[in-house]
């Protein structure tokens, strides 16, 4: 079964088949990890994104990685946290599920995720971490093609939240 690794660092530097971008509905770039990915990939990434016609919240679309070490970028759009009663948890789970599904369909074996929605979109990181770890684990149980999933956390607090969520899920089994 595929393995999950929680690491701290910059996702644009990670050498995997695909990195996931926490984008917005336009797919035309922004701040945070989205800005960092577009800067590192170069302007060709934006050119390809312009042809995609945006992306709905919870869905995912794939492009090439251009100047990134990763061959592909999977762009997903996390929910904006509005207090927890606007389907935010289900939509965040869909981001992970649909990104992994798209990766599997494209023969991707190693993939790296940022902490979707927990920056500008203000999703509480402890809740987001539990949802992410649960969806990734469930996917790996049912799908043999993905070998390694990296959660790339940018700061210490985020790393801690994902480590705790990972521990909780594995203790339950
Ligand atoms: N590598 C890994 N993680 C990073 C990096 C990096 N280089 N840079 C930031 N993070 P955010 P969101 C972390 O705001 O909440 C954009 O403008 C960051 O510390 O990037 O889904 C989009 O265009 C945080 O833990 O994404 C959207 O409009 C996490 O990535 C909106 O922000 C996510 O923070 C999406 O908001």
mmCIF file with all atom_site columns, C-alpha atoms and ligand atoms in Angstrom:
data_model
loop_
_atom_site.group_PDB
_atom_site.id
_atom_site.type_symbol
_atom_site.label_atom_id
_atom_site.label_alt_id
_atom_site.label_comp_id
_atom_site.label_asym_id
_atom_site.label_entity_id
_atom_site.label_seq_id
_atom_site.pdbx_PDB_ins_code
_atom_site.Cartn_x
_atom_site.Cartn_y
_atom_site.Cartn_z
_atom_site.occupancy
_atom_site.B_iso_or_equiv
_atom_site.pdbx_formal_charge
_atom_site.auth_seq_id
_atom_site.auth_comp_id
_atom_site.auth_asym_id
_atom_site.auth_atom_id
_atom_site.pdbx_PDB_model_num
ATOM   1   C CA  . UNK A 1 1   ? 0.000   0.000  0.000   1.00 0.00 ? 1   UNK A CA  1
ATOM   2   C CA  . UNK A 1 2   ? 1.118   3.594  -0.676  1.00 0.00 ? 2   UNK A CA  1
ATOM   3   C CA  . UNK A 1 3   ? 2.796   5.479  2.148   1.00 0.00 ? 3   UNK A CA  1
ATOM   4   C CA  . UNK A 1 4   ? 2.104   8.932  3.582   1.00 0.00 ? 4   UNK A CA  1
ATOM   5   C CA  . UNK A 1 5   ? 4.971   11.219 4.608   1.00 0.00 ? 5   UNK A CA  1
ATOM   6   C CA  . UNK A 1 6   ? 4.588   14.513 6.455   1.00 0.00 ? 6   UNK A CA  1
ATOM   7   C CA  . UNK A 1 7   ? 7.439   16.911 5.762   1.00 0.00 ? 7   UNK A CA  1
ATOM   8   C CA  . UNK A 1 8   ? 8.111   20.595 6.365   1.00 0.00 ? 8   UNK A CA  1
ATOM   9   C CA  . UNK A 1 9   ? 9.296   22.751 3.469   1.00 0.00 ? 9   UNK A CA  1
ATOM   10  C CA  . UNK A 1 10  ? 8.578   24.449 0.159   1.00 0.00 ? 10  UNK A CA  1
ATOM   11  C CA  . UNK A 1 11  ? 6.406   22.354 -2.161  1.00 0.00 ? 11  UNK A CA  1
ATOM   12  C CA  . UNK A 1 12  ? 7.926   23.950 -5.289  1.00 0.00 ? 12  UNK A CA  1
ATOM   13  C CA  . UNK A 1 13  ? 11.209  22.193 -4.486  1.00 0.00 ? 13  UNK A CA  1
ATOM   14  C CA  . UNK A 1 14  ? 9.835   18.685 -3.964  1.00 0.00 ? 14  UNK A CA  1
ATOM   15  C CA  . UNK A 1 15  ? 10.848  16.062 -6.526  1.00 0.00 ? 15  UNK A CA  1
ATOM   16  C CA  . UNK A 1 16  ? 7.698   14.088 -7.216  1.00 0.00 ? 16  UNK A CA  1
ATOM   17  C CA  . UNK A 1 17  ? 5.605   13.240 -10.274 1.00 0.00 ? 17  UNK A CA  1
ATOM   18  C CA  . UNK A 1 18  ? 2.979   15.841 -9.326  1.00 0.00 ? 18  UNK A CA  1
ATOM   19  C CA  . UNK A 1 19  ? 2.491   18.658 -6.844  1.00 0.00 ? 19  UNK A CA  1
ATOM   20  C CA  . UNK A 1 20  ? -0.963  19.903 -5.914  1.00 0.00 ? 20  UNK A CA  1
ATOM   21  C CA  . UNK A 1 21  ? -1.783  23.603 -6.043  1.00 0.00 ? 21  UNK A CA  1
ATOM   22  C CA  . UNK A 1 22  ? -4.258  25.232 -3.615  1.00 0.00 ? 22  UNK A CA  1
ATOM   23  C CA  . UNK A 1 23  ? -5.737  27.467 -6.319  1.00 0.00 ? 23  UNK A CA  1
ATOM   24  C CA  . UNK A 1 24  ? -8.875  29.598 -6.657  1.00 0.00 ? 24  UNK A CA  1
ATOM   25  C CA  . UNK A 1 25  ? -11.851 29.222 -9.026  1.00 0.00 ? 25  UNK A CA  1
ATOM   26  C CA  . UNK A 1 26  ? -10.202 31.252 -11.796 1.00 0.00 ? 26  UNK A CA  1
ATOM   27  C CA  . UNK A 1 27  ? -7.021  29.092 -11.884 1.00 0.00 ? 27  UNK A CA  1
ATOM   28  C CA  . UNK A 1 28  ? -5.229  32.281 -12.918 1.00 0.00 ? 28  UNK A CA  1
ATOM   29  C CA  . UNK A 1 29  ? -2.836  32.485 -9.974  1.00 0.00 ? 29  UNK A CA  1
ATOM   30  C CA  . UNK A 1 30  ? -2.863  34.268 -6.633  1.00 0.00 ? 30  UNK A CA  1
ATOM   31  C CA  . UNK A 1 31  ? -0.862  34.526 -3.422  1.00 0.00 ? 31  UNK A CA  1
ATOM   32  C CA  . UNK A 1 32  ? 0.368   31.868 -0.998  1.00 0.00 ? 32  UNK A CA  1
ATOM   33  C CA  . UNK A 1 33  ? 1.329   28.502 -2.414  1.00 0.00 ? 33  UNK A CA  1
ATOM   34  C CA  . UNK A 1 34  ? -0.442  29.311 -5.710  1.00 0.00 ? 34  UNK A CA  1
ATOM   35  C CA  . UNK A 1 35  ? 1.817   32.331 -6.245  1.00 0.00 ? 35  UNK A CA  1
ATOM   36  C CA  . UNK A 1 36  ? 4.917   30.329 -5.327  1.00 0.00 ? 36  UNK A CA  1
ATOM   37  C CA  . UNK A 1 37  ? 4.030   27.534 -7.772  1.00 0.00 ? 37  UNK A CA  1
ATOM   38  C CA  . UNK A 1 38  ? 3.380   29.945 -10.657 1.00 0.00 ? 38  UNK A CA  1
ATOM   39  C CA  . UNK A 1 39  ? 6.644   31.801 -9.984  1.00 0.00 ? 39  UNK A CA  1
ATOM   40  C CA  . UNK A 1 40  ? 8.656   28.582 -9.900  1.00 0.00 ? 40  UNK A CA  1
ATOM   41  C CA  . UNK A 1 41  ? 6.950   27.008 -12.933 1.00 0.00 ? 41  UNK A CA  1
ATOM   42  C CA  . UNK A 1 42  ? 7.281   30.102 -15.137 1.00 0.00 ? 42  UNK A CA  1
ATOM   43  C CA  . UNK A 1 43  ? 4.748   31.906 -17.380 1.00 0.00 ? 43  UNK A CA  1
ATOM   44  C CA  . UNK A 1 44  ? 3.895   28.847 -19.460 1.00 0.00 ? 44  UNK A CA  1
ATOM   45  C CA  . UNK A 1 45  ? 1.914   27.487 -16.530 1.00 0.00 ? 45  UNK A CA  1
ATOM   46  C CA  . UNK A 1 46  ? -0.422  30.502 -16.583 1.00 0.00 ? 46  UNK A CA  1
ATOM   47  C CA  . UNK A 1 47  ? -0.786  30.135 -20.360 1.00 0.00 ? 47  UNK A CA  1
ATOM   48  C CA  . UNK A 1 48  ? -1.982  26.547 -19.966 1.00 0.00 ? 48  UNK A CA  1
ATOM   49  C CA  . UNK A 1 49  ? -4.232  27.492 -17.021 1.00 0.00 ? 49  UNK A CA  1
ATOM   50  C CA  . UNK A 1 50  ? -5.981  30.137 -19.147 1.00 0.00 ? 50  UNK A CA  1
ATOM   51  C CA  . UNK A 1 51  ? -7.262  27.358 -21.402 1.00 0.00 ? 51  UNK A CA  1
ATOM   52  C CA  . UNK A 1 52  ? -8.855  25.407 -18.547 1.00 0.00 ? 52  UNK A CA  1
ATOM   53  C CA  . UNK A 1 53  ? -11.864 27.664 -17.974 1.00 0.00 ? 53  UNK A CA  1
ATOM   54  C CA  . UNK A 1 54  ? -11.495 27.759 -14.191 1.00 0.00 ? 54  UNK A CA  1
ATOM   55  C CA  . UNK A 1 55  ? -12.325 25.040 -11.700 1.00 0.00 ? 55  UNK A CA  1
ATOM   56  C CA  . UNK A 1 56  ? -15.173 24.467 -9.260  1.00 0.00 ? 56  UNK A CA  1
ATOM   57  C CA  . UNK A 1 57  ? -14.549 24.267 -5.528  1.00 0.00 ? 57  UNK A CA  1
ATOM   58  C CA  . UNK A 1 58  ? -13.723 20.678 -4.557  1.00 0.00 ? 58  UNK A CA  1
ATOM   59  C CA  . UNK A 1 59  ? -12.724 19.714 -8.121  1.00 0.00 ? 59  UNK A CA  1
ATOM   60  C CA  . UNK A 1 60  ? -9.259  19.319 -9.688  1.00 0.00 ? 60  UNK A CA  1
ATOM   61  C CA  . UNK A 1 61  ? -7.557  19.917 -13.060 1.00 0.00 ? 61  UNK A CA  1
ATOM   62  C CA  . UNK A 1 62  ? -4.111  18.888 -14.299 1.00 0.00 ? 62  UNK A CA  1
ATOM   63  C CA  . UNK A 1 63  ? -1.378  20.762 -16.196 1.00 0.00 ? 63  UNK A CA  1
ATOM   64  C CA  . UNK A 1 64  ? 2.275   20.237 -16.924 1.00 0.00 ? 64  UNK A CA  1
ATOM   65  C CA  . UNK A 1 65  ? 4.871   21.388 -14.365 1.00 0.00 ? 65  UNK A CA  1
ATOM   66  C CA  . UNK A 1 66  ? 7.126   23.368 -16.760 1.00 0.00 ? 66  UNK A CA  1
ATOM   67  C CA  . UNK A 1 67  ? 10.178  24.611 -14.807 1.00 0.00 ? 67  UNK A CA  1
ATOM   68  C CA  . UNK A 1 68  ? 9.206   22.789 -11.623 1.00 0.00 ? 68  UNK A CA  1
ATOM   69  C CA  . UNK A 1 69  ? 10.978  19.568 -10.661 1.00 0.00 ? 69  UNK A CA  1
ATOM   70  C CA  . UNK A 1 70  ? 7.495   17.984 -10.716 1.00 0.00 ? 70  UNK A CA  1
ATOM   71  C CA  . UNK A 1 71  ? 6.223   16.798 -14.109 1.00 0.00 ? 71  UNK A CA  1
ATOM   72  C CA  . UNK A 1 72  ? 2.630   17.819 -13.376 1.00 0.00 ? 72  UNK A CA  1
ATOM   73  C CA  . UNK A 1 73  ? 0.646   20.294 -11.306 1.00 0.00 ? 73  UNK A CA  1
ATOM   74  C CA  . UNK A 1 74  ? -2.803  19.270 -10.099 1.00 0.00 ? 74  UNK A CA  1
ATOM   75  C CA  . UNK A 1 75  ? -4.826  22.395 -9.391  1.00 0.00 ? 75  UNK A CA  1
ATOM   76  C CA  . UNK A 1 76  ? -7.603  22.049 -6.852  1.00 0.00 ? 76  UNK A CA  1
ATOM   77  C CA  . UNK A 1 77  ? -9.807  24.675 -5.252  1.00 0.00 ? 77  UNK A CA  1
ATOM   78  C CA  . UNK A 1 78  ? -10.392 24.400 -1.528  1.00 0.00 ? 78  UNK A CA  1
ATOM   79  C CA  . UNK A 1 79  ? -13.439 25.856 0.219   1.00 0.00 ? 79  UNK A CA  1
ATOM   80  C CA  . UNK A 1 80  ? -13.330 29.254 1.932   1.00 0.00 ? 80  UNK A CA  1
ATOM   81  C CA  . UNK A 1 81  ? -14.079 28.662 5.625   1.00 0.00 ? 81  UNK A CA  1
ATOM   82  C CA  . UNK A 1 82  ? -17.411 30.320 6.472   1.00 0.00 ? 82  UNK A CA  1
ATOM   83  C CA  . UNK A 1 83  ? -17.953 28.856 9.919   1.00 0.00 ? 83  UNK A CA  1
ATOM   84  C CA  . UNK A 1 84  ? -18.402 25.179 9.054   1.00 0.00 ? 84  UNK A CA  1
ATOM   85  C CA  . UNK A 1 85  ? -22.037 25.013 7.885   1.00 0.00 ? 85  UNK A CA  1
ATOM   86  C CA  . UNK A 1 86  ? -21.471 25.578 4.180   1.00 0.00 ? 86  UNK A CA  1
ATOM   87  C CA  . UNK A 1 87  ? -20.312 22.085 3.298   1.00 0.00 ? 87  UNK A CA  1
ATOM   88  C CA  . UNK A 1 88  ? -16.692 23.103 3.894   1.00 0.00 ? 88  UNK A CA  1
ATOM   89  C CA  . UNK A 1 89  ? -15.585 19.728 5.313   1.00 0.00 ? 89  UNK A CA  1
ATOM   90  C CA  . UNK A 1 90  ? -17.079 17.705 2.447   1.00 0.00 ? 90  UNK A CA  1
ATOM   91  C CA  . UNK A 1 91  ? -15.630 20.089 -0.135  1.00 0.00 ? 91  UNK A CA  1
ATOM   92  C CA  . UNK A 1 92  ? -12.162 19.857 1.394   1.00 0.00 ? 92  UNK A CA  1
ATOM   93  C CA  . UNK A 1 93  ? -12.388 16.049 1.397   1.00 0.00 ? 93  UNK A CA  1
ATOM   94  C CA  . UNK A 1 94  ? -13.364 16.211 -2.310  1.00 0.00 ? 94  UNK A CA  1
ATOM   95  C CA  . UNK A 1 95  ? -10.221 18.230 -3.074  1.00 0.00 ? 95  UNK A CA  1
ATOM   96  C CA  . UNK A 1 96  ? -7.998  15.429 -1.772  1.00 0.00 ? 96  UNK A CA  1
ATOM   97  C CA  . UNK A 1 97  ? -10.089 12.635 -3.304  1.00 0.00 ? 97  UNK A CA  1
ATOM   98  C CA  . UNK A 1 98  ? -10.412 14.234 -6.750  1.00 0.00 ? 98  UNK A CA  1
ATOM   99  C CA  . UNK A 1 99  ? -6.727  15.215 -6.864  1.00 0.00 ? 99  UNK A CA  1
ATOM   100 C CA  . UNK A 1 100 ? -5.663  11.650 -6.053  1.00 0.00 ? 100 UNK A CA  1
ATOM   101 C CA  . UNK A 1 101 ? -8.133  10.233 -8.583  1.00 0.00 ? 101 UNK A CA  1
ATOM   102 C CA  . UNK A 1 102 ? -6.798  12.519 -11.313 1.00 0.00 ? 102 UNK A CA  1
ATOM   103 C CA  . UNK A 1 103 ? -3.238  11.566 -10.342 1.00 0.00 ? 103 UNK A CA  1
ATOM   104 C CA  . UNK A 1 104 ? -4.022  7.853  -10.575 1.00 0.00 ? 104 UNK A CA  1
ATOM   105 C CA  . UNK A 1 105 ? -5.663  8.351  -13.995 1.00 0.00 ? 105 UNK A CA  1
ATOM   106 C CA  . UNK A 1 106 ? -2.464  10.024 -15.229 1.00 0.00 ? 106 UNK A CA  1
ATOM   107 C CA  . UNK A 1 107 ? -0.088  7.328  -14.034 1.00 0.00 ? 107 UNK A CA  1
ATOM   108 C CA  . UNK A 1 108 ? 1.316   9.487  -11.244 1.00 0.00 ? 108 UNK A CA  1
ATOM   109 C CA  . UNK A 1 109 ? 3.031   7.458  -8.539  1.00 0.00 ? 109 UNK A CA  1
ATOM   110 C CA  . UNK A 1 110 ? 4.359   10.169 -6.226  1.00 0.00 ? 110 UNK A CA  1
ATOM   111 C CA  . UNK A 1 111 ? 2.398   13.275 -5.277  1.00 0.00 ? 111 UNK A CA  1
ATOM   112 C CA  . UNK A 1 112 ? 2.813   16.174 -2.841  1.00 0.00 ? 112 UNK A CA  1
ATOM   113 C CA  . UNK A 1 113 ? -0.004  18.215 -1.247  1.00 0.00 ? 113 UNK A CA  1
ATOM   114 C CA  . UNK A 1 114 ? 0.128   21.587 0.500   1.00 0.00 ? 114 UNK A CA  1
ATOM   115 C CA  . UNK A 1 115 ? -2.258  22.235 3.392   1.00 0.00 ? 115 UNK A CA  1
ATOM   116 C CA  . UNK A 1 116 ? -5.262  23.171 1.223   1.00 0.00 ? 116 UNK A CA  1
ATOM   117 C CA  . UNK A 1 117 ? -7.544  25.996 2.481   1.00 0.00 ? 117 UNK A CA  1
ATOM   118 C CA  . UNK A 1 118 ? -5.689  26.664 5.754   1.00 0.00 ? 118 UNK A CA  1
ATOM   119 C CA  . UNK A 1 119 ? -4.007  29.904 4.616   1.00 0.00 ? 119 UNK A CA  1
ATOM   120 C CA  . UNK A 1 120 ? -5.971  32.687 2.917   1.00 0.00 ? 120 UNK A CA  1
ATOM   121 C CA  . UNK A 1 121 ? -9.140  30.521 3.013   1.00 0.00 ? 121 UNK A CA  1
ATOM   122 C CA  . UNK A 1 122 ? -8.906  30.259 6.860   1.00 0.00 ? 122 UNK A CA  1
ATOM   123 C CA  . UNK A 1 123 ? -10.004 26.633 7.313   1.00 0.00 ? 123 UNK A CA  1
ATOM   124 C CA  . UNK A 1 124 ? -8.998  25.631 10.901  1.00 0.00 ? 124 UNK A CA  1
ATOM   125 C CA  . UNK A 1 125 ? -5.802  23.630 10.475  1.00 0.00 ? 125 UNK A CA  1
ATOM   126 C CA  . UNK A 1 126 ? -6.555  20.868 13.002  1.00 0.00 ? 126 UNK A CA  1
ATOM   127 C CA  . UNK A 1 127 ? -9.849  20.035 11.290  1.00 0.00 ? 127 UNK A CA  1
ATOM   128 C CA  . UNK A 1 128 ? -8.300  20.312 7.851   1.00 0.00 ? 128 UNK A CA  1
ATOM   129 C CA  . UNK A 1 129 ? -5.463  17.984 8.851   1.00 0.00 ? 129 UNK A CA  1
ATOM   130 C CA  . UNK A 1 130 ? -7.861  15.265 10.052  1.00 0.00 ? 130 UNK A CA  1
ATOM   131 C CA  . UNK A 1 131 ? -9.884  15.453 6.845   1.00 0.00 ? 131 UNK A CA  1
ATOM   132 C CA  . UNK A 1 132 ? -6.752  15.354 4.673   1.00 0.00 ? 132 UNK A CA  1
ATOM   133 C CA  . UNK A 1 133 ? -5.168  12.411 6.484   1.00 0.00 ? 133 UNK A CA  1
ATOM   134 C CA  . UNK A 1 134 ? -8.426  10.451 6.456   1.00 0.00 ? 134 UNK A CA  1
ATOM   135 C CA  . UNK A 1 135 ? -9.124  10.986 2.739   1.00 0.00 ? 135 UNK A CA  1
ATOM   136 C CA  . UNK A 1 136 ? -5.552  10.173 1.734   1.00 0.00 ? 136 UNK A CA  1
ATOM   137 C CA  . UNK A 1 137 ? -5.527  6.991  3.855   1.00 0.00 ? 137 UNK A CA  1
ATOM   138 C CA  . UNK A 1 138 ? -8.888  5.863  2.481   1.00 0.00 ? 138 UNK A CA  1
ATOM   139 C CA  . UNK A 1 139 ? -7.729  6.439  -1.083  1.00 0.00 ? 139 UNK A CA  1
ATOM   140 C CA  . UNK A 1 140 ? -4.489  4.507  -0.612  1.00 0.00 ? 140 UNK A CA  1
ATOM   141 C CA  . UNK A 1 141 ? -6.392  1.566  0.869   1.00 0.00 ? 141 UNK A CA  1
ATOM   142 C CA  . UNK A 1 142 ? -8.539  1.254  -2.269  1.00 0.00 ? 142 UNK A CA  1
ATOM   143 C CA  . UNK A 1 143 ? -5.997  2.194  -4.926  1.00 0.00 ? 143 UNK A CA  1
ATOM   144 C CA  . UNK A 1 144 ? -2.742  0.451  -5.683  1.00 0.00 ? 144 UNK A CA  1
ATOM   145 C CA  . UNK A 1 145 ? -1.199  2.797  -8.241  1.00 0.00 ? 145 UNK A CA  1
ATOM   146 C CA  . UNK A 1 146 ? -0.044  5.665  -5.996  1.00 0.00 ? 146 UNK A CA  1
ATOM   147 C CA  . UNK A 1 147 ? 3.126   4.840  -4.077  1.00 0.00 ? 147 UNK A CA  1
ATOM   148 C CA  . UNK A 1 148 ? 3.997   7.951  -2.074  1.00 0.00 ? 148 UNK A CA  1
ATOM   149 C CA  . UNK A 1 149 ? 1.944   10.885 -0.831  1.00 0.00 ? 149 UNK A CA  1
ATOM   150 C CA  . UNK A 1 150 ? 3.827   13.791 0.766   1.00 0.00 ? 150 UNK A CA  1
ATOM   151 C CA  . UNK A 1 151 ? 2.051   16.400 2.902   1.00 0.00 ? 151 UNK A CA  1
ATOM   152 C CA  . UNK A 1 152 ? 4.315   19.423 2.573   1.00 0.00 ? 152 UNK A CA  1
ATOM   153 C CA  . UNK A 1 153 ? 3.743   21.777 5.512   1.00 0.00 ? 153 UNK A CA  1
ATOM   154 C CA  . UNK A 1 154 ? 5.140   25.276 5.327   1.00 0.00 ? 154 UNK A CA  1
ATOM   155 C CA  . UNK A 1 155 ? 5.407   26.077 9.039   1.00 0.00 ? 155 UNK A CA  1
ATOM   156 C CA  . UNK A 1 156 ? 5.871   24.367 12.368  1.00 0.00 ? 156 UNK A CA  1
ATOM   157 C CA  . UNK A 1 157 ? 2.226   24.685 13.536  1.00 0.00 ? 157 UNK A CA  1
ATOM   158 C CA  . UNK A 1 158 ? 0.915   23.115 10.343  1.00 0.00 ? 158 UNK A CA  1
ATOM   159 C CA  . UNK A 1 159 ? 3.451   20.286 10.533  1.00 0.00 ? 159 UNK A CA  1
ATOM   160 C CA  . UNK A 1 160 ? 2.373   19.567 14.099  1.00 0.00 ? 160 UNK A CA  1
ATOM   161 C CA  . UNK A 1 161 ? -1.318  19.496 13.161  1.00 0.00 ? 161 UNK A CA  1
ATOM   162 C CA  . UNK A 1 162 ? -0.733  16.963 10.361  1.00 0.00 ? 162 UNK A CA  1
ATOM   163 C CA  . UNK A 1 163 ? 1.552   14.800 12.496  1.00 0.00 ? 163 UNK A CA  1
ATOM   164 C CA  . UNK A 1 164 ? -1.125  14.638 15.194  1.00 0.00 ? 164 UNK A CA  1
ATOM   165 C CA  . UNK A 1 165 ? -3.894  13.832 12.725  1.00 0.00 ? 165 UNK A CA  1
ATOM   166 C CA  . UNK A 1 166 ? -1.743  11.133 11.126  1.00 0.00 ? 166 UNK A CA  1
ATOM   167 C CA  . UNK A 1 167 ? -1.051  9.580  14.533  1.00 0.00 ? 167 UNK A CA  1
ATOM   168 C CA  . UNK A 1 168 ? -4.734  9.638  15.471  1.00 0.00 ? 168 UNK A CA  1
ATOM   169 C CA  . UNK A 1 169 ? -5.797  7.824  12.312  1.00 0.00 ? 169 UNK A CA  1
ATOM   170 C CA  . UNK A 1 170 ? -3.134  5.152  12.622  1.00 0.00 ? 170 UNK A CA  1
ATOM   171 C CA  . UNK A 1 171 ? -3.901  4.515  16.294  1.00 0.00 ? 171 UNK A CA  1
ATOM   172 C CA  . UNK A 1 172 ? -7.548  3.846  15.406  1.00 0.00 ? 172 UNK A CA  1
ATOM   173 C CA  . UNK A 1 173 ? -6.675  1.043  13.000  1.00 0.00 ? 173 UNK A CA  1
HETATM 174 N N1  . LIG B 2 .   ? 5.035   25.353 -0.037  1.00 0.00 ? 1   LIG B N1  1
HETATM 175 C C1  . LIG B 2 .   ? 4.184   24.723 0.781   1.00 0.00 ? 1   LIG B C1  1
HETATM 176 N N2  . LIG B 2 .   ? 3.175   25.334 1.432   1.00 0.00 ? 1   LIG B N2  1
HETATM 177 C C2  . LIG B 2 .   ? 3.049   26.669 1.254   1.00 0.00 ? 1   LIG B C2  1
HETATM 178 C C3  . LIG B 2 .   ? 3.901   27.418 0.410   1.00 0.00 ? 1   LIG B C3  1
HETATM 179 C C4  . LIG B 2 .   ? 4.942   26.703 -0.263  1.00 0.00 ? 1   LIG B C4  1
HETATM 180 N N3  . LIG B 2 .   ? 5.782   27.296 -1.085  1.00 0.00 ? 1   LIG B N3  1
HETATM 181 N N4  . LIG B 2 .   ? 3.508   28.723 0.454   1.00 0.00 ? 1   LIG B N4  1
HETATM 182 C C5  . LIG B 2 .   ? 2.464   28.803 1.305   1.00 0.00 ? 1   LIG B C5  1
HETATM 183 N N5  . LIG B 2 .   ? 2.180   27.571 1.795   1.00 0.00 ? 1   LIG B N5  1
HETATM 184 P P1  . LIG B 2 .   ? -2.754  29.390 0.862   1.00 0.00 ? 1   LIG B P1  1
HETATM 185 P P2  . LIG B 2 .   ? -5.580  28.534 0.645   1.00 0.00 ? 1   LIG B P2  1
HETATM 186 C C6  . LIG B 2 .   ? 1.137   27.139 2.758   1.00 0.00 ? 1   LIG B C6  1
HETATM 187 O O1  . LIG B 2 .   ? -3.165  30.721 1.371   1.00 0.00 ? 1   LIG B O1  1
HETATM 188 O O2  . LIG B 2 .   ? -5.816  28.773 2.091   1.00 0.00 ? 1   LIG B O2  1
HETATM 189 C C7  . LIG B 2 .   ? -4.234  31.926 -3.041  1.00 0.00 ? 1   LIG B C7  1
HETATM 190 O O3  . LIG B 2 .   ? -4.153  33.309 -3.262  1.00 0.00 ? 1   LIG B O3  1
HETATM 191 C C8  . LIG B 2 .   ? 0.506   28.182 3.631   1.00 0.00 ? 1   LIG B C8  1
HETATM 192 O O4  . LIG B 2 .   ? 1.376   28.536 4.716   1.00 0.00 ? 1   LIG B O4  1
HETATM 193 O O5  . LIG B 2 .   ? -1.667  29.311 -0.134  1.00 0.00 ? 1   LIG B O5  1
HETATM 194 O O6  . LIG B 2 .   ? -6.110  27.280 0.030   1.00 0.00 ? 1   LIG B O6  1
HETATM 195 C C9  . LIG B 2 .   ? -5.093  31.218 -4.086  1.00 0.00 ? 1   LIG B C9  1
HETATM 196 O O7  . LIG B 2 .   ? -5.019  31.822 -5.357  1.00 0.00 ? 1   LIG B O7  1
HETATM 197 C C10 . LIG B 2 .   ? -0.724  27.425 4.131   1.00 0.00 ? 1   LIG B C10 1
HETATM 198 O O8  . LIG B 2 .   ? -0.358  26.534 5.186   1.00 0.00 ? 1   LIG B O8  1
HETATM 199 O O9  . LIG B 2 .   ? -4.009  28.589 0.223   1.00 0.00 ? 1   LIG B O9  1
HETATM 200 C C11 . LIG B 2 .   ? -6.469  31.328 -3.479  1.00 0.00 ? 1   LIG B C11 1
HETATM 201 O O10 . LIG B 2 .   ? -7.081  32.565 -3.786  1.00 0.00 ? 1   LIG B O10 1
HETATM 202 C C12 . LIG B 2 .   ? -1.117  26.593 2.910   1.00 0.00 ? 1   LIG B C12 1
HETATM 203 O O11 . LIG B 2 .   ? 0.037   26.615 2.041   1.00 0.00 ? 1   LIG B O11 1
HETATM 204 C C13 . LIG B 2 .   ? -6.223  31.226 -2.000  1.00 0.00 ? 1   LIG B C13 1
HETATM 205 O O12 . LIG B 2 .   ? -4.886  31.702 -1.802  1.00 0.00 ? 1   LIG B O12 1
HETATM 206 C C14 . LIG B 2 .   ? -2.319  27.097 2.142   1.00 0.00 ? 1   LIG B C14 1
HETATM 207 O O13 . LIG B 2 .   ? -2.364  28.519 2.153   1.00 0.00 ? 1   LIG B O13 1
HETATM 208 C C15 . LIG B 2 .   ? -6.290  29.810 -1.495  1.00 0.00 ? 1   LIG B C15 1
HETATM 209 O O14 . LIG B 2 .   ? -6.193  29.793 -0.102  1.00 0.00 ? 1   LIG B O14 1
#
